[in-house]
Coordinates of C-alpha atoms (C1' of nucleotides) in Angstrom, one line a residue:
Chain Y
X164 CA -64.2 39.0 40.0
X165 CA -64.3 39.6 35.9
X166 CA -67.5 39.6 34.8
X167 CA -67.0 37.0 31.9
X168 CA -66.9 34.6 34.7
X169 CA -70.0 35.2 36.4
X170 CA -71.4 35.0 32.9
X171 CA -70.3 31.3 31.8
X172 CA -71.4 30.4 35.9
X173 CA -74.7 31.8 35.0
X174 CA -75.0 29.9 31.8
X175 CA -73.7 26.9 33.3
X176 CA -76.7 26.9 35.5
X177 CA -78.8 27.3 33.2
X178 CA -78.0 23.4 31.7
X179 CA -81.0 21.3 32.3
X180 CA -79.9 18.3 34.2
X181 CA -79.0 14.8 32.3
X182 CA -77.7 17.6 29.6
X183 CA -73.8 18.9 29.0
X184 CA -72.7 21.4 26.9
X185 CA -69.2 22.4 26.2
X186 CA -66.9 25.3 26.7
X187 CA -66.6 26.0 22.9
X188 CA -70.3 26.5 22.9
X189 CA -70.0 28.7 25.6
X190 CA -67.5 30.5 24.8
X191 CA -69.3 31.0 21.4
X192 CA -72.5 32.5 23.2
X193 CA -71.2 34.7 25.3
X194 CA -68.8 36.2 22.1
X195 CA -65.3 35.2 24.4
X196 CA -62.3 34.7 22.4
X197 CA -61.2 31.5 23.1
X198 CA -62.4 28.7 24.6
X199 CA -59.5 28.3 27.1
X200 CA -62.0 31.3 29.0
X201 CA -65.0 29.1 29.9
X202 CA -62.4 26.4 31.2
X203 CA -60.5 29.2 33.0
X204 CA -63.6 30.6 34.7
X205 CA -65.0 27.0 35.5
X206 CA -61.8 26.6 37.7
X207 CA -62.4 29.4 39.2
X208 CA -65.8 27.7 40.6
X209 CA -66.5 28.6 44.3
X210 CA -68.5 25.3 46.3
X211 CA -71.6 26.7 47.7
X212 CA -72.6 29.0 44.3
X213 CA -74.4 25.9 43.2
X214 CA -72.7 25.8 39.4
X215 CA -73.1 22.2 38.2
X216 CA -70.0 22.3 36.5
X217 CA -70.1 18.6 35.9
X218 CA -72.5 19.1 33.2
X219 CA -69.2 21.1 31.1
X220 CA -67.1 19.0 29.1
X221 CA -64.9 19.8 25.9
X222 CA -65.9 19.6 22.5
X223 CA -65.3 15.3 22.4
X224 CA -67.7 14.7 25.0
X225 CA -64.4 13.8 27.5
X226 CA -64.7 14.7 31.3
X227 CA -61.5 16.9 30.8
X228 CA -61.8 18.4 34.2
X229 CA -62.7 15.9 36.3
X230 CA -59.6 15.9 38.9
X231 CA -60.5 19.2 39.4
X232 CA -63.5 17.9 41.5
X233 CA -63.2 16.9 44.7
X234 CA -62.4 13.0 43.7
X235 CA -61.3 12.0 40.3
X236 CA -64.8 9.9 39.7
X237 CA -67.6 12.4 41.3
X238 CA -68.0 14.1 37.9
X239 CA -68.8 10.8 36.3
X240 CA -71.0 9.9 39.4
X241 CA -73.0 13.4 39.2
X242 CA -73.5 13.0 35.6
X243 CA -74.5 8.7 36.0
X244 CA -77.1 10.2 38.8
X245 CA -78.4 12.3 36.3
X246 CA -78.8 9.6 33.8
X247 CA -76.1 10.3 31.6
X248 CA -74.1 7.3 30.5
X249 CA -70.1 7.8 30.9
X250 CA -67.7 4.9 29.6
X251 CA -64.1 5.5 29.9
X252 CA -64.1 9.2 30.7
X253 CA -66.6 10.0 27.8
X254 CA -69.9 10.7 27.8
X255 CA -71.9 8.3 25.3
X256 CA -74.3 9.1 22.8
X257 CA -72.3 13.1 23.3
X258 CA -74.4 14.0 20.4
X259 CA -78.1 13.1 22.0
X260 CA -77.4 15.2 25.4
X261 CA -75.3 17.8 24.2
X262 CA -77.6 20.8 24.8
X263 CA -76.4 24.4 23.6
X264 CA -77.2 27.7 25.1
X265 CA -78.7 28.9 22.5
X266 CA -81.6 26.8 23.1
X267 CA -82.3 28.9 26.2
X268 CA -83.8 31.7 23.5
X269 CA -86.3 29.6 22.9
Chain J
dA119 C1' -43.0 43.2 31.1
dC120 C1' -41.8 38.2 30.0
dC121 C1' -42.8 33.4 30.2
dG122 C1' -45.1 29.1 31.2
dT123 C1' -49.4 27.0 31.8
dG124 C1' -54.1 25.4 31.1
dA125 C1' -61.6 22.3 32.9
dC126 C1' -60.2 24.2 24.7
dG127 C1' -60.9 23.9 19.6
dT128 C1' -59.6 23.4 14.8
dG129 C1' -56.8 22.3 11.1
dT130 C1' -53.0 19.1 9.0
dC131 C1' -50.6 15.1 8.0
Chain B
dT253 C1' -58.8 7.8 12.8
dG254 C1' -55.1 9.5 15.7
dA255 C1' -51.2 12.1 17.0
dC256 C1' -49.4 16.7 16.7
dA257 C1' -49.1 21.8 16.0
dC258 C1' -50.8 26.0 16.5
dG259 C1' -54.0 29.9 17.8
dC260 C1' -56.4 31.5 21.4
dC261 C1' -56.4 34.6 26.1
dA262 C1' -56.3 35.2 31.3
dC263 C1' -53.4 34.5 35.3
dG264 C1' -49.5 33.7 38.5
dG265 C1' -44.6 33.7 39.3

DNA sequence: ACCGTGACGTGTC
DNA sequence: TGACACGCCACGG
């Protein structure tokens, strides 16, 4: 497996819960090209590696991948359980739990 | 090797 | 604002 994926399942682990980030800002910390990458490498999520890949959305705060999940609503119930508010396949108030990964240099 | 596709993002109109 | 175009890059057929 490439090792740029391993990397953004690492980072994605590494989101606190009842936070999201996105694949741009993923993309931007581990220096990938594109942002098509993280999205790539999220598909490519494995059950049983314990990525919360429900915490990764794109750069509007929309639940772009969520019928990639086992049902087309767990994303949104993962993220409700966590205490984030979704409403029409968006996550409100994006801006207040958006979380980067740069914060993890802190 | 070529082409279409995609869990994306930014710039235009 | 919102729809659309385009750049981006890995992967499968």
């Amino acid at each position: 497996m490439a090792q740029y994926i391993q990397d953004v399942h690492d980072v994605a682990r590494m989101i606190p819960p009842g936070r999201v980030t996105s694949y741009g800002a993923i993309a931007k910390f581990l220096g990938l090209g594109s942002a098509r990458m993280p999205g790539w490498a999220m598909y490519q999520t494995v059950s049983g590696h314990d990525i919360p890949a429900h915490r990764v959305v794109n750069s509007k705060g929309e639940l772009s991948g969520r019928h990639h999940f086992a049902t087309p609503t767990l994303m949104q119930e993962l993220l409700e359980a966590e205490g984030v508010q979704v409403r029409n396949n968006k996550i409100v108030n994006f801006k207040e739990v958006f979380w980067s990964p740069l914060e993890i240099l802190n």
